[in-house]
Tab-separated table of C-alpha atoms in Angstrom:
chain	number	residue	atom	x	y	z
A	1	MET	CA	12.831	14.812	32.661
A	2	ALA	CA	10.415	13.702	30.011
A	3	LYS	CA	6.751	14.201	29.324
A	4	LEU	CA	4.452	11.292	28.559
A	5	THR	CA	0.948	11.759	27.172
A	6	PHE	CA	-1.417	8.782	27.236
A	7	LYS	CA	-4.492	8.621	25.006
A	8	THR	CA	-6.295	6.957	27.866
A	9	ASP	CA	-9.520	6.253	25.988
A	10	LYS	CA	-7.724	4.040	23.455
A	11	CYS	CA	-5.824	2.023	26.101
A	12	LYS	CA	-6.771	-1.655	26.362
A	13	GLY	CA	-4.884	-2.252	29.606
A	14	CYS	CA	-2.724	-5.032	28.148
A	15	GLY	CA	0.204	-4.028	30.351
A	16	LEU	CA	2.962	-4.524	27.769
A	17	CYS	CA	4.226	-0.984	28.518
A	18	VAL	CA	4.361	-1.850	32.241
A	19	ASP	CA	6.857	-4.627	31.507
A	20	ALA	CA	8.746	-2.592	28.897
A	21	CYS	CA	9.655	0.319	31.202
A	22	PRO	CA	13.243	-0.285	32.365
A	23	LYS	CA	12.595	1.771	35.492
A	24	GLY	CA	9.228	0.225	36.349
A	25	LEU	CA	7.490	3.617	36.330
A	26	ILE	CA	4.295	2.634	34.523
A	27	LYS	CA	1.343	1.035	36.283
A	28	LEU	CA	-2.218	0.232	35.266
A	29	ALA	CA	-4.474	2.684	37.118
A	30	ASN	CA	-6.616	0.302	39.162
A	31	ASP	CA	-8.791	3.129	40.460
A	32	LYS	CA	-9.804	4.267	36.947
A	33	ILE	CA	-11.839	2.689	34.141
A	34	ASN	CA	-11.820	4.121	30.625
A	35	GLN	CA	-14.696	4.103	28.146
A	36	LYS	CA	-13.632	0.727	26.785
A	37	GLY	CA	-13.849	-0.719	30.302
A	38	TYR	CA	-10.137	-1.231	30.890
A	39	HIS	CA	-7.797	0.039	33.572
A	40	PRO	CA	-5.632	2.447	31.540
A	41	ALA	CA	-1.867	2.690	31.835
A	42	ALA	CA	-0.419	5.716	33.609
A	43	ILE	CA	2.992	6.912	34.741
A	44	THR	CA	3.636	6.985	38.481
A	45	ASP	CA	6.646	9.307	38.716
A	46	GLU	CA	7.182	11.482	35.648
A	47	SER	CA	10.232	13.228	37.144
A	48	ALA	CA	12.151	9.919	37.106
A	49	CYS	CA	11.312	9.208	33.440
A	50	VAL	CA	14.233	9.598	31.034
A	51	GLY	CA	12.064	9.422	27.899
A	52	CYS	CA	13.582	6.264	26.405
A	53	ALA	CA	10.212	5.566	24.703
A	54	ALA	CA	10.426	1.810	25.357
A	55	CYS	CA	6.816	1.858	26.573
A	56	ALA	CA	5.637	3.680	23.466
A	57	MET	CA	7.481	1.257	21.177
A	58	MET	CA	5.869	-1.714	22.895
A	59	CYS	CA	2.338	-0.246	22.928
A	60	PRO	CA	0.220	-2.097	20.328
A	61	ASP	CA	-2.317	0.724	20.161
A	62	CYS	CA	0.124	3.589	19.818
A	63	ILE	CA	-1.407	5.621	22.659
A	64	ILE	CA	1.793	7.010	24.193
A	65	LYS	CA	3.435	10.243	23.047
A	66	VAL	CA	6.903	10.856	24.450
A	67	GLU	CA	8.554	14.283	24.655
A	68	ARG	CA	11.948	15.029	26.047
B	1	MET	CA	10.584	19.793	24.363
B	2	ALA	CA	11.212	17.658	21.332
B	3	VAL	CA	8.839	14.849	20.433
B	4	VAL	CA	10.714	11.571	20.803
B	5	PHE	CA	7.862	9.285	19.875
B	6	ASP	CA	4.372	9.766	18.486
B	7	LYS	CA	1.879	7.963	16.283
B	8	PRO	CA	3.171	7.873	12.682
B	9	HIS	CA	1.232	9.873	10.102
B	10	ALA	CA	0.569	6.827	7.940
B	11	LEU	CA	-1.509	5.329	10.756
B	12	THR	CA	-5.084	6.633	11.144
B	13	ASP	CA	-6.725	7.660	14.417
B	14	VAL	CA	-9.231	4.801	14.220
B	15	PRO	CA	-9.003	2.665	17.390
B	16	MET	CA	-7.796	-0.804	16.406
B	17	HIS	CA	-10.188	-3.696	16.972
B	18	TYR	CA	-7.421	-6.089	18.000
B	19	CYS	CA	-7.531	-7.816	21.394
B	20	PRO	CA	-5.498	-6.271	24.238
B	21	GLY	CA	-1.809	-7.071	23.853
B	22	CYS	CA	-2.107	-8.276	20.237
B	23	THR	CA	1.139	-7.640	18.397
B	24	HIS	CA	-0.704	-6.757	15.175
B	25	GLY	CA	-0.804	-3.169	16.456
B	26	ILE	CA	2.983	-3.052	16.860
B	27	VAL	CA	3.579	-4.346	13.327
B	28	HIS	CA	0.988	-1.925	11.897
B	29	ARG	CA	2.888	0.893	13.531
B	30	LEU	CA	6.254	-0.312	12.213
B	31	VAL	CA	4.893	-0.467	8.654
B	32	ALA	CA	3.416	3.025	9.048
B	33	GLU	CA	6.705	4.384	10.434
B	34	VAL	CA	8.593	2.932	7.472
B	35	ILE	CA	6.080	4.473	5.019
B	36	ASP	CA	6.597	7.833	6.765
B	37	GLU	CA	10.390	7.573	6.767
B	38	LEU	CA	10.572	6.645	3.098
B	39	GLY	CA	8.056	9.384	2.248
B	40	ILE	CA	5.942	7.091	0.112
B	41	GLU	CA	2.511	7.480	1.704
B	42	GLY	CA	1.021	9.056	-1.425
B	43	LYS	CA	2.038	6.231	-3.729
B	44	THR	CA	1.719	3.243	-1.436
B	45	ILE	CA	-1.089	0.752	-1.976
B	46	GLY	CA	-1.650	-1.832	0.727
B	47	ILE	CA	-3.459	-5.114	0.221
B	48	ALA	CA	-5.457	-6.220	3.265
B	49	PRO	CA	-5.981	-9.955	3.848
B	50	VAL	CA	-8.744	-12.003	5.377
B	51	GLY	CA	-8.136	-12.812	9.005
B	52	CYS	CA	-7.739	-10.702	12.128
B	53	SER	CA	-6.085	-7.944	10.097
B	54	VAL	CA	-9.021	-7.792	7.644
B	55	PHE	CA	-9.734	-4.228	8.761
B	56	ALA	CA	-6.160	-3.106	8.072
B	57	TYR	CA	-7.635	-0.777	5.430
B	58	ASN	CA	-9.137	1.293	8.254
B	59	TYR	CA	-5.818	1.728	10.013
B	60	PHE	CA	-3.455	2.818	7.250
B	61	ASN	CA	-3.659	6.276	5.705
B	62	CYS	CA	-2.464	5.049	2.306
B	63	ASP	CA	-4.760	3.493	-0.305
B	64	MET	CA	-5.836	-0.015	0.560
B	65	ILE	CA	-7.501	-2.869	-1.310
B	66	GLU	CA	-9.224	-5.824	0.331
B	67	ALA	CA	-8.317	-9.137	-1.310
B	68	ALA	CA	-10.166	-12.455	-1.229
B	69	HIS	CA	-8.825	-14.952	1.293
B	70	GLY	CA	-5.191	-15.721	0.540
B	71	ARG	CA	-5.154	-13.865	-2.767
B	72	ALA	CA	-3.302	-10.774	-1.605
B	73	PRO	CA	-0.034	-11.567	-3.493
B	74	ALA	CA	-2.056	-12.065	-6.703
B	75	VAL	CA	-3.874	-8.740	-6.245
B	76	ALA	CA	-0.566	-7.079	-5.374
B	77	THR	CA	0.968	-8.492	-8.573
B	78	GLY	CA	-1.787	-6.918	-10.660
B	79	VAL	CA	-1.590	-3.551	-8.924
B	80	LYS	CA	2.202	-3.440	-9.123
B	81	ARG	CA	2.363	-4.464	-12.773
B	82	SER	CA	-0.269	-1.916	-13.769
B	83	ASP	CA	2.064	0.955	-12.872
B	84	PRO	CA	5.388	-0.344	-11.566
B	85	GLU	CA	7.164	3.027	-11.483
B	86	ASN	CA	4.659	4.953	-9.416
B	87	HIS	CA	3.327	2.411	-6.945
B	88	VAL	CA	4.752	0.825	-3.855
B	89	VAL	CA	2.636	-2.238	-3.096
B	90	PHE	CA	2.642	-4.219	0.109
B	91	THR	CA	0.467	-7.016	1.463
B	92	TYR	CA	-0.182	-7.634	5.119
B	93	GLN	CA	-1.121	-11.252	5.765
B	94	GLY	CA	-1.523	-13.685	8.612
B	95	ASP	CA	-0.476	-17.315	8.700
B	96	GLY	CA	-3.943	-18.680	7.936
B	97	ASP	CA	-4.113	-16.413	4.915
B	98	LEU	CA	-0.579	-16.705	3.550
B	99	ALA	CA	0.474	-20.214	4.574
B	100	SER	CA	-2.808	-22.052	4.131
B	101	ILE	CA	-5.360	-20.943	1.542
B	102	GLY	CA	-2.940	-18.485	-0.083
B	103	MET	CA	0.101	-20.760	-0.270
B	104	ALA	CA	-0.063	-21.120	-4.060
B	105	GLU	CA	-0.207	-17.342	-4.593
B	106	THR	CA	2.663	-16.815	-2.158
B	107	VAL	CA	4.951	-19.447	-3.674
B	108	HIS	CA	4.317	-18.362	-7.247
B	109	ALA	CA	4.734	-14.662	-6.478
B	110	ALA	CA	8.078	-15.603	-4.886
B	111	ALA	CA	9.051	-17.837	-7.792
B	112	ARG	CA	8.339	-14.989	-10.239
B	113	ASN	CA	10.358	-12.613	-8.033
B	114	GLU	CA	7.389	-10.263	-8.161
B	115	ASN	CA	8.463	-6.772	-7.090
B	116	ILE	CA	6.203	-6.553	-4.017
B	117	THR	CA	6.641	-6.445	-0.243
B	118	ILE	CA	4.901	-8.983	1.980
B	119	ILE	CA	4.501	-8.580	5.732
B	120	PHE	CA	3.658	-12.012	7.099
B	121	ILE	CA	2.324	-12.332	10.646
B	122	ASN	CA	2.925	-15.808	12.055
B	123	ASN	CA	1.126	-16.441	15.353
B	124	ALA	CA	0.652	-20.194	14.918
B	125	ILE	CA	-3.146	-20.075	15.125
B	126	TYR	CA	-6.273	-18.947	13.297
B	127	GLY	CA	-7.191	-15.867	15.322
B	128	MET	CA	-10.343	-14.402	13.789
B	129	THR	CA	-12.264	-17.661	13.484
B	130	GLY	CA	-11.702	-18.574	17.119
B	131	GLY	CA	-8.357	-20.294	17.559
B	132	GLN	CA	-8.309	-23.305	15.237
B	133	MET	CA	-5.111	-25.136	14.312
B	134	ALA	CA	-3.170	-23.368	11.550
B	135	PRO	CA	-0.515	-24.751	9.176
B	136	THR	CA	2.015	-23.049	11.430
B	137	SER	CA	0.730	-24.400	14.782
B	138	LEU	CA	3.537	-26.063	16.725
B	139	PRO	CA	3.618	-29.844	17.329
B	140	GLY	CA	1.746	-30.479	20.569
B	141	GLN	CA	0.122	-27.041	20.578
B	142	VAL	CA	-3.392	-27.052	22.028
B	143	THR	CA	-5.944	-25.269	19.841
B	144	GLN	CA	-9.726	-25.472	19.415
B	145	THR	CA	-9.355	-28.178	16.782
B	146	SER	CA	-6.450	-29.977	18.449
B	147	PRO	CA	-7.585	-30.131	22.096
B	148	TYR	CA	-5.002	-32.820	22.916
B	149	GLY	CA	-2.217	-30.941	21.173
B	150	ARG	CA	-1.242	-31.034	17.493
B	151	ASP	CA	-0.548	-34.674	16.698
B	152	THR	CA	1.976	-34.762	13.868
B	153	LYS	CA	0.801	-38.283	12.900
B	154	HIS	CA	-2.585	-36.915	11.868
B	155	CYS	CA	-1.879	-33.264	11.157
B	156	GLY	CA	1.655	-33.266	9.835
B	157	PHE	CA	4.260	-30.693	10.696
B	158	PRO	CA	4.185	-26.888	10.744
B	159	ILE	CA	5.264	-25.084	7.593
B	160	LYS	CA	8.355	-22.922	7.880
B	161	VAL	CA	7.604	-20.353	5.219
B	162	CYS	CA	10.969	-18.535	5.106
B	163	GLU	CA	12.974	-21.780	4.929
B	164	MET	CA	10.672	-23.147	2.241
B	165	LEU	CA	10.788	-20.048	0.022
B	166	SER	CA	14.549	-19.668	0.468
B	167	GLU	CA	15.009	-22.817	-1.644
B	168	LEU	CA	13.498	-21.006	-4.629
B	169	GLU	CA	15.654	-19.080	-7.083
B	170	GLY	CA	13.155	-16.240	-7.249
B	171	PRO	CA	12.848	-14.307	-3.997
B	172	GLU	CA	15.147	-11.376	-3.303
B	173	TYR	CA	14.845	-11.024	0.450
B	174	LEU	CA	13.428	-13.244	3.194
B	175	GLU	CA	13.819	-12.498	6.884
B	176	ARG	CA	12.161	-13.713	10.056
B	177	VAL	CA	11.849	-11.269	12.940
B	178	THR	CA	9.746	-10.940	16.078
B	179	VAL	CA	8.329	-8.124	18.201
B	180	SER	CA	8.673	-9.745	21.633
B	181	ASN	CA	10.684	-6.892	23.139
B	182	VAL	CA	12.023	-3.425	22.286
B	183	LYS	CA	15.292	-4.751	20.859
B	184	ASN	CA	13.474	-7.141	18.541
B	185	ILE	CA	11.046	-4.385	17.516
B	186	VAL	CA	13.991	-2.236	16.361
B	187	LYS	CA	15.330	-5.179	14.334
B	188	ALA	CA	11.865	-5.866	12.890
B	189	LYS	CA	11.545	-2.267	11.749
B	190	LYS	CA	14.927	-2.450	10.039
B	191	ALA	CA	13.828	-5.587	8.177
B	192	ILE	CA	10.514	-4.034	7.113
B	193	LYS	CA	12.319	-0.915	5.910
B	194	LYS	CA	14.697	-3.028	3.857
B	195	ALA	CA	11.770	-4.928	2.354
B	196	PHE	CA	10.190	-1.652	1.199
B	197	GLN	CA	13.514	-0.218	0.014
B	198	ASN	CA	14.136	-3.353	-2.067
B	199	GLN	CA	10.874	-2.754	-3.881
B	200	ILE	CA	11.670	0.908	-4.507
B	201	ASP	CA	15.074	-0.166	-5.877
B	202	GLY	CA	13.324	-2.675	-8.138
B	203	LYS	CA	15.069	-5.680	-6.608
B	204	GLY	CA	11.998	-7.881	-6.251
B	205	PHE	CA	10.082	-10.115	-3.873
B	206	SER	CA	10.706	-9.259	-0.221
B	207	LEU	CA	8.972	-11.083	2.602
B	208	VAL	CA	9.317	-10.317	6.305
B	209	GLU	CA	7.866	-12.942	8.624
B	210	VAL	CA	6.985	-11.531	12.045
B	211	VAL	CA	6.625	-14.154	14.780
B	212	SER	CA	3.689	-12.834	16.796
B	213	THR	CA	1.358	-13.691	19.635
B	214	CYS	CA	-2.356	-14.374	19.991
B	215	PRO	CA	-2.992	-13.942	23.719
B	216	THR	CA	-6.757	-14.525	23.417
B	217	ASN	CA	-6.668	-17.796	21.504
B	218	TRP	CA	-3.535	-19.094	23.188
B	219	GLY	CA	-5.434	-18.489	26.448
B	220	MET	CA	-2.720	-16.399	28.087
B	221	THR	CA	-2.106	-12.907	29.366
B	222	PRO	CA	-0.203	-10.707	26.873
B	223	GLN	CA	2.897	-10.977	29.066
B	224	ASN	CA	2.756	-14.783	29.262
B	225	ALA	CA	2.062	-14.956	25.528
B	226	LEU	CA	5.312	-13.076	24.800
B	227	LYS	CA	7.158	-15.425	27.171
B	228	TRP	CA	5.562	-18.461	25.485
B	229	LEU	CA	6.594	-17.053	22.096
B	230	GLU	CA	10.219	-16.749	23.146
B	231	GLU	CA	10.305	-20.193	24.782
B	232	ASN	CA	8.340	-22.219	22.228
B	233	MET	CA	7.965	-20.397	18.921
B	234	LEU	CA	11.498	-19.073	18.483
B	235	PRO	CA	13.253	-22.475	18.821
B	236	TYR	CA	10.983	-23.788	16.054
B	237	TYR	CA	11.041	-20.615	13.972
B	238	PRO	CA	14.625	-19.303	14.296
B	239	LEU	CA	15.059	-15.601	13.579
B	240	GLY	CA	17.387	-14.380	10.878
B	241	VAL	CA	17.907	-13.539	7.242
B	242	TYR	CA	17.030	-16.539	5.058
B	243	LYS	CA	17.788	-14.974	1.734
B	244	ASP	CA	19.317	-11.690	0.662
B	245	ARG	CA	20.394	-12.078	-2.931
B	246	SER	CA	21.861	-8.618	-3.476
B	247	ALA	CA	23.990	-8.807	-0.336
B	248	LYS	CA	25.219	-12.239	-1.390
B	249	GLU	CA	26.156	-11.010	-4.849
B	250	GLU	CA	28.002	-8.026	-3.412
B	251	THR	CA	30.189	-10.258	-1.233
B	252	LYS	CA	31.097	-12.489	-4.183
């Protein structure tokens, strides 16, 4: 069980974290738009996350904080 | 709960102006993580280039200087020589900056084995000016100024910076890395850390070339750009250590 915090306002919706997650847990939130006008990344099932931080390492804008 | 991953201290909170999926952000973070880990934020001076990363001085918490186009290694030389014991000096340059207008500064800084660290971002295109052909553009690559693909009859061949500099006696450490996936990012960080450590140990000129993407000017999604990088850039720009003089001397 890990905790992911997204700085949603800084997300540019590039989707690199979506591909990086080995469990496929991250999706771009198509029902939300942040202040930059992008669909921000969000985690779908936090209980399944092991906190490997692959998404955070791939994020070009450093918006993901991972706690475990 | 323990924090496994967070923004490094040496990176500011300013939102980066880079396009979505641009790997500049990843390399910025790796440099900042290395500065944090070595505990050198207070004595590090970064030299920002001209190009997409021109605003790098907004993103790093250490002191930064903005150099004229291509002149970052020359500025770094001056800063480093003014107080070699107390400064750690790095430049952060793109391929248009380092391999085109700044080639003379780069080659001569390497030839002098200047004790500086250079982070070189190679994305095979001029990003900031709108996607023109760069000295590192691949043969056949379509850019704004080569709409039918780079024709090597007219435009010559791409410059392989690490291979070229490795022929010189001067440079201490040359390595080419990429940030196309998590595994490569870990390797890239190791290389950048070594490049900074070399400078602290007084070993001399260390250059890390990071093969990167430009999704906007390549006209691809960030995901396809990373795929294109692995399929097209890496065969032309093979990863690896091109020169590591100290390691070579140790094995002798």
